[in-house]
Protein backbone atom coordinates (compact mmCIF):
# COMPACT_ATOMS: atom_id res chain seq x y z
CA UNK A 1 0.00 0.00 0.00
CA UNK A 2 1.38 3.39 -0.90
CA UNK A 3 -0.29 5.31 1.91
CA UNK A 4 0.61 8.53 3.65
CA UNK A 5 2.37 6.67 6.43
CA UNK A 6 6.06 5.92 6.41
CA UNK A 7 5.38 2.46 7.77
CA UNK A 8 2.32 0.43 8.77
CA UNK A 9 3.14 -3.17 9.65
CA UNK A 10 0.54 -5.91 9.90
CA UNK A 11 1.50 -8.76 12.21
CA UNK A 12 -0.38 -12.06 12.13
CA UNK A 13 -0.02 -15.79 12.70
CA UNK A 14 -1.84 -18.70 14.33
CA UNK A 15 -3.46 -18.42 17.74
CA UNK A 16 -0.86 -18.91 20.48
CA UNK A 17 2.11 -18.14 18.24
CA UNK A 18 3.08 -15.14 20.39
CA UNK A 19 2.09 -12.31 18.04
CA UNK A 20 1.44 -9.93 20.92
CA UNK A 21 4.91 -10.60 22.36
CA UNK A 22 6.44 -9.70 19.00
CA UNK A 23 4.18 -6.65 18.58
CA UNK A 24 5.18 -5.39 22.04
CA UNK A 25 8.85 -5.71 21.08
CA UNK A 26 8.13 -3.43 18.10
CA UNK A 27 6.56 -0.98 20.58
CA UNK A 28 9.98 -0.70 22.27
CA UNK A 29 11.25 0.67 18.94
CA UNK A 30 8.68 3.48 18.70
CA UNK A 31 5.97 1.57 16.84
CA UNK A 32 2.41 2.46 17.90
CA UNK A 33 0.57 -0.81 18.56
CA UNK A 34 -3.03 -1.41 17.47
CA UNK A 35 -4.42 -4.64 18.93
CA UNK A 36 -7.34 -6.18 16.99
CA UNK A 37 -8.11 -8.59 19.85
CA UNK A 38 -8.46 -5.68 22.29
CA UNK A 39 -10.80 -3.98 19.82
CA UNK A 40 -12.87 -7.18 19.54
CA UNK A 41 -13.10 -7.49 23.36
CA UNK A 42 -14.32 -3.89 23.65
CA UNK A 43 -16.87 -4.44 20.87
CA UNK A 44 -18.45 -7.30 22.83
CA UNK A 45 -19.42 -4.63 25.40
CA UNK A 46 -20.93 -2.38 22.71
CA UNK A 47 -24.71 -2.64 23.16
CA UNK A 48 -25.46 -2.73 19.42
CA UNK A 49 -22.91 -5.49 18.68
CA UNK A 50 -23.75 -7.33 21.90
CA UNK A 51 -27.48 -7.41 21.06
CA UNK A 52 -26.78 -8.68 17.54
CA UNK A 53 -24.65 -11.53 18.94
CA UNK A 54 -27.23 -12.44 21.61
CA UNK A 55 -29.98 -12.40 18.98
CA UNK A 56 -27.91 -14.77 16.81
CA UNK A 57 -26.60 -17.14 19.50
CA UNK A 58 -29.07 -16.82 22.38
CA UNK A 59 -28.79 -16.13 26.13
CA UNK A 60 -26.74 -19.31 26.66
CA UNK A 61 -23.59 -17.32 25.76
CA UNK A 62 -24.05 -14.92 28.70
CA UNK A 63 -22.38 -15.07 32.11
CA UNK A 64 -24.08 -14.32 35.46
CA UNK A 65 -23.57 -10.58 34.92
CA UNK A 66 -25.35 -10.82 31.53
CA UNK A 67 -22.11 -10.12 29.67
CA UNK A 68 -20.97 -12.22 26.72
CA UNK A 69 -18.86 -15.11 27.95
CA UNK A 70 -16.12 -15.49 25.33
CA UNK A 71 -15.46 -19.12 26.29
CA UNK A 72 -19.13 -20.06 25.85
CA UNK A 73 -19.29 -18.20 22.54
CA UNK A 74 -16.01 -19.77 21.42
CA UNK A 75 -17.22 -23.29 22.18
CA UNK A 76 -20.11 -22.69 19.75
CA UNK A 77 -18.30 -20.98 16.88
CA UNK A 78 -15.13 -23.09 16.86
CA UNK A 79 -17.20 -26.26 16.64
CA UNK A 80 -19.21 -25.06 13.66
CA UNK A 81 -17.87 -23.10 10.67
CA UNK A 82 -21.36 -21.82 9.81
CA UNK A 83 -21.68 -20.29 13.30
CA UNK A 84 -18.15 -18.87 13.03
CA UNK A 85 -19.04 -17.14 9.75
CA UNK A 86 -22.14 -15.65 11.41
CA UNK A 87 -20.05 -14.20 14.22
CA UNK A 88 -17.43 -12.90 11.80
CA UNK A 89 -20.11 -11.19 9.71
CA UNK A 90 -21.21 -9.29 12.84
CA UNK A 91 -17.73 -8.42 14.09
CA UNK A 92 -15.26 -8.04 11.24
CA UNK A 93 -16.55 -4.94 9.45
CA UNK A 94 -16.64 -3.00 12.73
CA UNK A 95 -13.17 -4.25 13.75
CA UNK A 96 -11.71 -3.12 10.40
CA UNK A 97 -13.44 0.26 10.75
CA UNK A 98 -12.02 0.69 14.27
CA UNK A 99 -8.50 -0.27 13.11
CA UNK A 100 -8.72 2.45 10.43
CA UNK A 101 -9.99 4.94 13.03
CA UNK A 102 -7.02 4.15 15.28
CA UNK A 103 -4.63 4.55 12.33
CA UNK A 104 -6.10 8.00 11.63
CA UNK A 105 -5.87 8.98 15.32
CA UNK A 106 -2.21 7.92 15.38
CA UNK A 107 -1.58 9.91 12.21
CA UNK A 108 -3.16 13.00 13.78
CA UNK A 109 -1.11 12.54 16.94
CA UNK A 110 2.27 11.56 15.46
CA UNK A 111 2.21 12.92 11.91
CA UNK A 112 2.46 11.19 8.55
CA UNK A 113 5.74 9.48 9.40
CA UNK A 114 4.17 7.53 12.29
CA UNK A 115 5.23 3.93 12.68
CA UNK A 116 2.35 1.57 13.40
CA UNK A 117 2.11 -2.14 14.11
CA UNK A 118 -1.32 -3.79 13.73
CA UNK A 119 -1.57 -6.96 15.83
CA UNK A 120 -4.33 -8.90 14.04
CA UNK A 121 -4.75 -12.70 14.22
CA UNK A 122 -7.18 -12.68 11.28
CA UNK A 123 -5.38 -10.11 9.12
CA UNK A 124 -5.74 -12.21 5.95
CA UNK A 125 -9.09 -13.80 6.83
CA UNK A 126 -10.67 -10.35 7.23
CA UNK A 127 -8.83 -8.99 4.16
CA UNK A 128 -7.33 -6.26 6.35
CA UNK A 129 -3.83 -6.73 4.95
CA UNK A 130 -4.45 -3.93 2.42
CA UNK A 131 -4.08 -1.33 5.20
CA UNK A 132 -0.48 -2.43 5.83
CA UNK A 133 2.72 -1.65 3.93
CA UNK A 134 4.40 -4.89 5.04
CA UNK A 135 3.20 -8.12 6.63
CA UNK A 136 4.97 -10.16 9.32
CA UNK A 137 3.87 -13.70 10.12
CA UNK A 138 4.82 -15.13 13.52
CA UNK A 139 5.28 -18.90 13.63
CA UNK A 140 5.84 -21.20 16.59
CA UNK A 141 6.19 -24.90 17.26
CA UNK A 142 2.86 -26.58 17.96
CA UNK A 143 3.93 -27.76 21.43
CA UNK A 144 4.66 -24.12 22.36
CA UNK A 145 1.24 -23.04 21.08
CA UNK A 146 -0.43 -25.69 23.27
CA UNK A 147 1.72 -24.67 26.25
CA UNK A 148 0.73 -21.00 25.95
CA UNK A 149 -2.97 -21.76 25.62
CA UNK A 150 -3.46 -24.72 27.93
CA UNK A 151 -5.01 -22.61 30.71
CA UNK A 152 -7.52 -21.02 28.34
CA UNK A 153 -8.54 -23.92 26.08
CA UNK A 154 -8.51 -27.70 25.92
CA UNK A 155 -6.20 -29.38 23.39
CA UNK A 156 -9.26 -30.24 21.28
CA UNK A 157 -10.44 -26.61 21.29
CA UNK A 158 -6.98 -25.36 20.28
CA UNK A 159 -6.93 -27.82 17.37
CA UNK A 160 -10.37 -26.59 16.24
CA UNK A 161 -9.36 -22.92 16.46
CA UNK A 162 -6.17 -23.59 14.46
CA UNK A 163 -8.20 -25.49 11.87
CA UNK A 164 -10.64 -22.56 11.55
CA UNK A 165 -7.79 -20.16 10.76
CA UNK A 166 -5.95 -19.86 7.46
CA UNK A 167 -3.15 -22.48 7.26
CA UNK A 168 0.24 -21.14 8.39
CA UNK A 169 1.88 -22.13 5.07
CA UNK A 170 -0.60 -19.91 3.18
CA UNK A 171 0.07 -16.98 5.51
CA UNK A 172 3.83 -17.36 5.09
CA UNK A 173 3.47 -17.26 1.27
CA UNK A 174 1.80 -13.86 1.59
CA UNK A 175 4.21 -12.45 4.20
CA UNK A 176 7.14 -10.07 3.73
CA UNK A 177 8.86 -11.34 6.88
CA UNK A 178 8.60 -14.40 9.13
CA UNK A 179 9.55 -14.32 12.81
CA UNK A 180 9.95 -17.56 14.75
CA UNK A 181 8.85 -17.36 18.37
CA UNK A 182 9.74 -20.37 20.49
CA UNK A 183 10.01 -18.62 23.86
CA UNK A 184 13.62 -17.44 23.58
CA UNK A 185 12.85 -13.74 24.04
CA UNK A 186 16.39 -12.60 23.24
CA UNK A 187 16.28 -14.50 19.95
CA UNK A 188 12.84 -13.04 19.11
CA UNK A 189 14.06 -9.50 19.85
CA UNK A 190 17.11 -10.11 17.66
CA UNK A 191 14.77 -11.10 14.80
CA UNK A 192 12.59 -8.01 15.42
CA UNK A 193 15.65 -5.72 15.28
CA UNK A 194 16.70 -7.46 12.05
CA UNK A 195 13.29 -6.78 10.49
CA UNK A 196 13.34 -3.14 11.63
CA UNK A 197 16.79 -2.63 10.07
CA UNK A 198 15.50 -4.01 6.76
CA UNK A 199 12.38 -1.82 6.96
CA UNK A 200 14.53 1.26 7.61
CA UNK A 201 16.58 0.54 4.48
CA UNK A 202 13.51 0.66 2.21
PDB file of C-alpha atoms in Angstrom:
ATOM      1  CA  UNK A   1       0.000   0.000   0.000  1.00  0.00           C
ATOM      2  CA  UNK A   2       1.384   3.394  -0.902  1.00  0.00           C
ATOM      3  CA  UNK A   3      -0.286   5.312   1.909  1.00  0.00           C
ATOM      4  CA  UNK A   4       0.611   8.526   3.651  1.00  0.00           C
ATOM      5  CA  UNK A   5       2.371   6.667   6.433  1.00  0.00           C
ATOM      6  CA  UNK A   6       6.058   5.924   6.411  1.00  0.00           C
ATOM      7  CA  UNK A   7       5.379   2.459   7.768  1.00  0.00           C
ATOM      8  CA  UNK A   8       2.318   0.429   8.769  1.00  0.00           C
ATOM      9  CA  UNK A   9       3.136  -3.170   9.653  1.00  0.00           C
ATOM     10  CA  UNK A  10       0.542  -5.911   9.902  1.00  0.00           C
ATOM     11  CA  UNK A  11       1.496  -8.764  12.215  1.00  0.00           C
ATOM     12  CA  UNK A  12      -0.380 -12.061  12.132  1.00  0.00           C
ATOM     13  CA  UNK A  13      -0.016 -15.788  12.701  1.00  0.00           C
ATOM     14  CA  UNK A  14      -1.840 -18.700  14.335  1.00  0.00           C
ATOM     15  CA  UNK A  15      -3.464 -18.419  17.743  1.00  0.00           C
ATOM     16  CA  UNK A  16      -0.862 -18.907  20.483  1.00  0.00           C
ATOM     17  CA  UNK A  17       2.107 -18.139  18.241  1.00  0.00           C
ATOM     18  CA  UNK A  18       3.077 -15.144  20.391  1.00  0.00           C
ATOM     19  CA  UNK A  19       2.088 -12.312  18.041  1.00  0.00           C
ATOM     20  CA  UNK A  20       1.438  -9.932  20.920  1.00  0.00           C
ATOM     21  CA  UNK A  21       4.906 -10.599  22.359  1.00  0.00           C
ATOM     22  CA  UNK A  22       6.442  -9.701  19.003  1.00  0.00           C
ATOM     23  CA  UNK A  23       4.180  -6.650  18.576  1.00  0.00           C
ATOM     24  CA  UNK A  24       5.175  -5.387  22.042  1.00  0.00           C
ATOM     25  CA  UNK A  25       8.851  -5.707  21.083  1.00  0.00           C
ATOM     26  CA  UNK A  26       8.133  -3.426  18.097  1.00  0.00           C
ATOM     27  CA  UNK A  27       6.561  -0.977  20.581  1.00  0.00           C
ATOM     28  CA  UNK A  28       9.983  -0.703  22.273  1.00  0.00           C
ATOM     29  CA  UNK A  29      11.252   0.667  18.942  1.00  0.00           C
ATOM     30  CA  UNK A  30       8.683   3.481  18.703  1.00  0.00           C
ATOM     31  CA  UNK A  31       5.966   1.569  16.844  1.00  0.00           C
ATOM     32  CA  UNK A  32       2.412   2.456  17.895  1.00  0.00           C
ATOM     33  CA  UNK A  33       0.567  -0.806  18.559  1.00  0.00           C
ATOM     34  CA  UNK A  34      -3.033  -1.413  17.471  1.00  0.00           C
ATOM     35  CA  UNK A  35      -4.417  -4.645  18.927  1.00  0.00           C
ATOM     36  CA  UNK A  36      -7.339  -6.178  16.985  1.00  0.00           C
ATOM     37  CA  UNK A  37      -8.111  -8.589  19.854  1.00  0.00           C
ATOM     38  CA  UNK A  38      -8.460  -5.683  22.295  1.00  0.00           C
ATOM     39  CA  UNK A  39     -10.795  -3.976  19.817  1.00  0.00           C
ATOM     40  CA  UNK A  40     -12.872  -7.179  19.540  1.00  0.00           C
ATOM     41  CA  UNK A  41     -13.100  -7.485  23.361  1.00  0.00           C
ATOM     42  CA  UNK A  42     -14.319  -3.892  23.645  1.00  0.00           C
ATOM     43  CA  UNK A  43     -16.875  -4.439  20.874  1.00  0.00           C
ATOM     44  CA  UNK A  44     -18.449  -7.300  22.833  1.00  0.00           C
ATOM     45  CA  UNK A  45     -19.424  -4.635  25.405  1.00  0.00           C
ATOM     46  CA  UNK A  46     -20.926  -2.379  22.713  1.00  0.00           C
ATOM     47  CA  UNK A  47     -24.709  -2.639  23.163  1.00  0.00           C
ATOM     48  CA  UNK A  48     -25.457  -2.730  19.420  1.00  0.00           C
ATOM     49  CA  UNK A  49     -22.913  -5.490  18.684  1.00  0.00           C
ATOM     50  CA  UNK A  50     -23.754  -7.334  21.904  1.00  0.00           C
ATOM     51  CA  UNK A  51     -27.477  -7.406  21.060  1.00  0.00           C
ATOM     52  CA  UNK A  52     -26.780  -8.684  17.538  1.00  0.00           C
ATOM     53  CA  UNK A  53     -24.651 -11.526  18.935  1.00  0.00           C
ATOM     54  CA  UNK A  54     -27.232 -12.441  21.608  1.00  0.00           C
ATOM     55  CA  UNK A  55     -29.977 -12.402  18.978  1.00  0.00           C
ATOM     56  CA  UNK A  56     -27.913 -14.767  16.806  1.00  0.00           C
ATOM     57  CA  UNK A  57     -26.597 -17.143  19.501  1.00  0.00           C
ATOM     58  CA  UNK A  58     -29.065 -16.825  22.379  1.00  0.00           C
ATOM     59  CA  UNK A  59     -28.789 -16.129  26.126  1.00  0.00           C
ATOM     60  CA  UNK A  60     -26.744 -19.306  26.663  1.00  0.00           C
ATOM     61  CA  UNK A  61     -23.588 -17.322  25.763  1.00  0.00           C
ATOM     62  CA  UNK A  62     -24.054 -14.915  28.700  1.00  0.00           C
ATOM     63  CA  UNK A  63     -22.378 -15.070  32.108  1.00  0.00           C
ATOM     64  CA  UNK A  64     -24.081 -14.321  35.459  1.00  0.00           C
ATOM     65  CA  UNK A  65     -23.574 -10.580  34.919  1.00  0.00           C
ATOM     66  CA  UNK A  66     -25.352 -10.821  31.530  1.00  0.00           C
ATOM     67  CA  UNK A  67     -22.113 -10.117  29.667  1.00  0.00           C
ATOM     68  CA  UNK A  68     -20.973 -12.221  26.720  1.00  0.00           C
ATOM     69  CA  UNK A  69     -18.859 -15.106  27.951  1.00  0.00           C
ATOM     70  CA  UNK A  70     -16.119 -15.489  25.335  1.00  0.00           C
ATOM     71  CA  UNK A  71     -15.465 -19.117  26.291  1.00  0.00           C
ATOM     72  CA  UNK A  72     -19.130 -20.057  25.847  1.00  0.00           C
ATOM     73  CA  UNK A  73     -19.295 -18.198  22.542  1.00  0.00           C
ATOM     74  CA  UNK A  74     -16.014 -19.771  21.419  1.00  0.00           C
ATOM     75  CA  UNK A  75     -17.224 -23.286  22.185  1.00  0.00           C
ATOM     76  CA  UNK A  76     -20.109 -22.694  19.755  1.00  0.00           C
ATOM     77  CA  UNK A  77     -18.301 -20.984  16.875  1.00  0.00           C
ATOM     78  CA  UNK A  78     -15.131 -23.087  16.861  1.00  0.00           C
ATOM     79  CA  UNK A  79     -17.203 -26.261  16.635  1.00  0.00           C
ATOM     80  CA  UNK A  80     -19.210 -25.056  13.656  1.00  0.00           C
ATOM     81  CA  UNK A  81     -17.872 -23.099  10.670  1.00  0.00           C
ATOM     82  CA  UNK A  82     -21.364 -21.817   9.809  1.00  0.00           C
ATOM     83  CA  UNK A  83     -21.682 -20.289  13.297  1.00  0.00           C
ATOM     84  CA  UNK A  84     -18.153 -18.868  13.033  1.00  0.00           C
ATOM     85  CA  UNK A  85     -19.040 -17.137   9.751  1.00  0.00           C
ATOM     86  CA  UNK A  86     -22.144 -15.653  11.406  1.00  0.00           C
ATOM     87  CA  UNK A  87     -20.050 -14.204  14.225  1.00  0.00           C
ATOM     88  CA  UNK A  88     -17.433 -12.904  11.797  1.00  0.00           C
ATOM     89  CA  UNK A  89     -20.108 -11.190   9.710  1.00  0.00           C
ATOM     90  CA  UNK A  90     -21.215  -9.290  12.838  1.00  0.00           C
ATOM     91  CA  UNK A  91     -17.725  -8.418  14.093  1.00  0.00           C
ATOM     92  CA  UNK A  92     -15.255  -8.038  11.244  1.00  0.00           C
ATOM     93  CA  UNK A  93     -16.554  -4.941   9.453  1.00  0.00           C
ATOM     94  CA  UNK A  94     -16.638  -3.001  12.728  1.00  0.00           C
ATOM     95  CA  UNK A  95     -13.165  -4.255  13.753  1.00  0.00           C
ATOM     96  CA  UNK A  96     -11.705  -3.116  10.397  1.00  0.00           C
ATOM     97  CA  UNK A  97     -13.440   0.264  10.749  1.00  0.00           C
ATOM     98  CA  UNK A  98     -12.018   0.686  14.265  1.00  0.00           C
ATOM     99  CA  UNK A  99      -8.499  -0.270  13.110  1.00  0.00           C
ATOM    100  CA  UNK A 100      -8.720   2.446  10.433  1.00  0.00           C
ATOM    101  CA  UNK A 101      -9.989   4.941  13.035  1.00  0.00           C
ATOM    102  CA  UNK A 102      -7.018   4.147  15.280  1.00  0.00           C
ATOM    103  CA  UNK A 103      -4.627   4.551  12.328  1.00  0.00           C
ATOM    104  CA  UNK A 104      -6.098   7.998  11.634  1.00  0.00           C
ATOM    105  CA  UNK A 105      -5.870   8.984  15.319  1.00  0.00           C
ATOM    106  CA  UNK A 106      -2.214   7.915  15.383  1.00  0.00           C
ATOM    107  CA  UNK A 107      -1.576   9.915  12.211  1.00  0.00           C
ATOM    108  CA  UNK A 108      -3.164  12.998  13.781  1.00  0.00           C
ATOM    109  CA  UNK A 109      -1.108  12.539  16.938  1.00  0.00           C
ATOM    110  CA  UNK A 110       2.274  11.556  15.457  1.00  0.00           C
ATOM    111  CA  UNK A 111       2.209  12.920  11.905  1.00  0.00           C
ATOM    112  CA  UNK A 112       2.457  11.190   8.548  1.00  0.00           C
ATOM    113  CA  UNK A 113       5.737   9.477   9.405  1.00  0.00           C
ATOM    114  CA  UNK A 114       4.170   7.526  12.294  1.00  0.00           C
ATOM    115  CA  UNK A 115       5.227   3.927  12.680  1.00  0.00           C
ATOM    116  CA  UNK A 116       2.350   1.566  13.399  1.00  0.00           C
ATOM    117  CA  UNK A 117       2.108  -2.145  14.110  1.00  0.00           C
ATOM    118  CA  UNK A 118      -1.316  -3.793  13.734  1.00  0.00           C
ATOM    119  CA  UNK A 119      -1.571  -6.958  15.831  1.00  0.00           C
ATOM    120  CA  UNK A 120      -4.333  -8.899  14.040  1.00  0.00           C
ATOM    121  CA  UNK A 121      -4.748 -12.697  14.215  1.00  0.00           C
ATOM    122  CA  UNK A 122      -7.184 -12.675  11.281  1.00  0.00           C
ATOM    123  CA  UNK A 123      -5.382 -10.115   9.122  1.00  0.00           C
ATOM    124  CA  UNK A 124      -5.744 -12.209   5.949  1.00  0.00           C
ATOM    125  CA  UNK A 125      -9.086 -13.798   6.826  1.00  0.00           C
ATOM    126  CA  UNK A 126     -10.674 -10.355   7.229  1.00  0.00           C
ATOM    127  CA  UNK A 127      -8.834  -8.990   4.161  1.00  0.00           C
ATOM    128  CA  UNK A 128      -7.328  -6.260   6.349  1.00  0.00           C
ATOM    129  CA  UNK A 129      -3.828  -6.731   4.948  1.00  0.00           C
ATOM    130  CA  UNK A 130      -4.450  -3.929   2.419  1.00  0.00           C
ATOM    131  CA  UNK A 131      -4.078  -1.326   5.205  1.00  0.00           C
ATOM    132  CA  UNK A 132      -0.484  -2.425   5.828  1.00  0.00           C
ATOM    133  CA  UNK A 133       2.722  -1.653   3.930  1.00  0.00           C
ATOM    134  CA  UNK A 134       4.401  -4.887   5.043  1.00  0.00           C
ATOM    135  CA  UNK A 135       3.195  -8.122   6.633  1.00  0.00           C
ATOM    136  CA  UNK A 136       4.968 -10.155   9.320  1.00  0.00           C
ATOM    137  CA  UNK A 137       3.868 -13.703  10.117  1.00  0.00           C
ATOM    138  CA  UNK A 138       4.817 -15.130  13.516  1.00  0.00           C
ATOM    139  CA  UNK A 139       5.285 -18.899  13.635  1.00  0.00           C
ATOM    140  CA  UNK A 140       5.836 -21.204  16.585  1.00  0.00           C
ATOM    141  CA  UNK A 141       6.191 -24.902  17.264  1.00  0.00           C
ATOM    142  CA  UNK A 142       2.864 -26.578  17.964  1.00  0.00           C
ATOM    143  CA  UNK A 143       3.933 -27.757  21.426  1.00  0.00           C
ATOM    144  CA  UNK A 144       4.658 -24.121  22.356  1.00  0.00           C
ATOM    145  CA  UNK A 145       1.237 -23.042  21.079  1.00  0.00           C
ATOM    146  CA  UNK A 146      -0.426 -25.686  23.270  1.00  0.00           C
ATOM    147  CA  UNK A 147       1.721 -24.671  26.255  1.00  0.00           C
ATOM    148  CA  UNK A 148       0.733 -20.998  25.947  1.00  0.00           C
ATOM    149  CA  UNK A 149      -2.971 -21.756  25.619  1.00  0.00           C
ATOM    150  CA  UNK A 150      -3.458 -24.723  27.934  1.00  0.00           C
ATOM    151  CA  UNK A 151      -5.011 -22.606  30.711  1.00  0.00           C
ATOM    152  CA  UNK A 152      -7.521 -21.016  28.338  1.00  0.00           C
ATOM    153  CA  UNK A 153      -8.543 -23.917  26.080  1.00  0.00           C
ATOM    154  CA  UNK A 154      -8.510 -27.698  25.920  1.00  0.00           C
ATOM    155  CA  UNK A 155      -6.202 -29.377  23.389  1.00  0.00           C
ATOM    156  CA  UNK A 156      -9.259 -30.244  21.279  1.00  0.00           C
ATOM    157  CA  UNK A 157     -10.444 -26.614  21.293  1.00  0.00           C
ATOM    158  CA  UNK A 158      -6.981 -25.357  20.276  1.00  0.00           C
ATOM    159  CA  UNK A 159      -6.929 -27.817  17.366  1.00  0.00           C
ATOM    160  CA  UNK A 160     -10.369 -26.591  16.239  1.00  0.00           C
ATOM    161  CA  UNK A 161      -9.362 -22.920  16.462  1.00  0.00           C
ATOM    162  CA  UNK A 162      -6.168 -23.587  14.464  1.00  0.00           C
ATOM    163  CA  UNK A 163      -8.200 -25.485  11.870  1.00  0.00           C
ATOM    164  CA  UNK A 164     -10.644 -22.564  11.554  1.00  0.00           C
ATOM    165  CA  UNK A 165      -7.793 -20.157  10.759  1.00  0.00           C
ATOM    166  CA  UNK A 166      -5.954 -19.858   7.461  1.00  0.00           C
ATOM    167  CA  UNK A 167      -3.147 -22.481   7.260  1.00  0.00           C
ATOM    168  CA  UNK A 168       0.240 -21.141   8.386  1.00  0.00           C
ATOM    169  CA  UNK A 169       1.878 -22.132   5.069  1.00  0.00           C
ATOM    170  CA  UNK A 170      -0.597 -19.908   3.176  1.00  0.00           C
ATOM    171  CA  UNK A 171       0.069 -16.981   5.515  1.00  0.00           C
ATOM    172  CA  UNK A 172       3.829 -17.357   5.087  1.00  0.00           C
ATOM    173  CA  UNK A 173       3.473 -17.258   1.270  1.00  0.00           C
ATOM    174  CA  UNK A 174       1.804 -13.855   1.594  1.00  0.00           C
ATOM    175  CA  UNK A 175       4.213 -12.447   4.202  1.00  0.00           C
ATOM    176  CA  UNK A 176       7.135 -10.067   3.727  1.00  0.00           C
ATOM    177  CA  UNK A 177       8.856 -11.339   6.881  1.00  0.00           C
ATOM    178  CA  UNK A 178       8.596 -14.402   9.133  1.00  0.00           C
ATOM    179  CA  UNK A 179       9.549 -14.320  12.813  1.00  0.00           C
ATOM    180  CA  UNK A 180       9.946 -17.558  14.747  1.00  0.00           C
ATOM    181  CA  UNK A 181       8.848 -17.363  18.369  1.00  0.00           C
ATOM    182  CA  UNK A 182       9.741 -20.368  20.492  1.00  0.00           C
ATOM    183  CA  UNK A 183      10.009 -18.618  23.863  1.00  0.00           C
ATOM    184  CA  UNK A 184      13.620 -17.436  23.581  1.00  0.00           C
ATOM    185  CA  UNK A 185      12.850 -13.743  24.037  1.00  0.00           C
ATOM    186  CA  UNK A 186      16.394 -12.601  23.239  1.00  0.00           C
ATOM    187  CA  UNK A 187      16.275 -14.502  19.952  1.00  0.00           C
ATOM    188  CA  UNK A 188      12.839 -13.041  19.109  1.00  0.00           C
ATOM    189  CA  UNK A 189      14.055  -9.500  19.855  1.00  0.00           C
ATOM    190  CA  UNK A 190      17.109 -10.112  17.659  1.00  0.00           C
ATOM    191  CA  UNK A 191      14.766 -11.098  14.801  1.00  0.00           C
ATOM    192  CA  UNK A 192      12.591  -8.013  15.420  1.00  0.00           C
ATOM    193  CA  UNK A 193      15.649  -5.720  15.284  1.00  0.00           C
ATOM    194  CA  UNK A 194      16.699  -7.458  12.053  1.00  0.00           C
ATOM    195  CA  UNK A 195      13.291  -6.783  10.491  1.00  0.00           C
ATOM    196  CA  UNK A 196      13.342  -3.138  11.627  1.00  0.00           C
ATOM    197  CA  UNK A 197      16.786  -2.631  10.067  1.00  0.00           C
ATOM    198  CA  UNK A 198      15.502  -4.012   6.758  1.00  0.00           C
ATOM    199  CA  UNK A 199      12.379  -1.820   6.961  1.00  0.00           C
ATOM    200  CA  UNK A 200      14.526   1.264   7.608  1.00  0.00           C
ATOM    201  CA  UNK A 201      16.583   0.537   4.480  1.00  0.00           C
ATOM    202  CA  UNK A 202      13.512   0.662   2.214  1.00  0.00           C
TER     203      UNK A 202
END
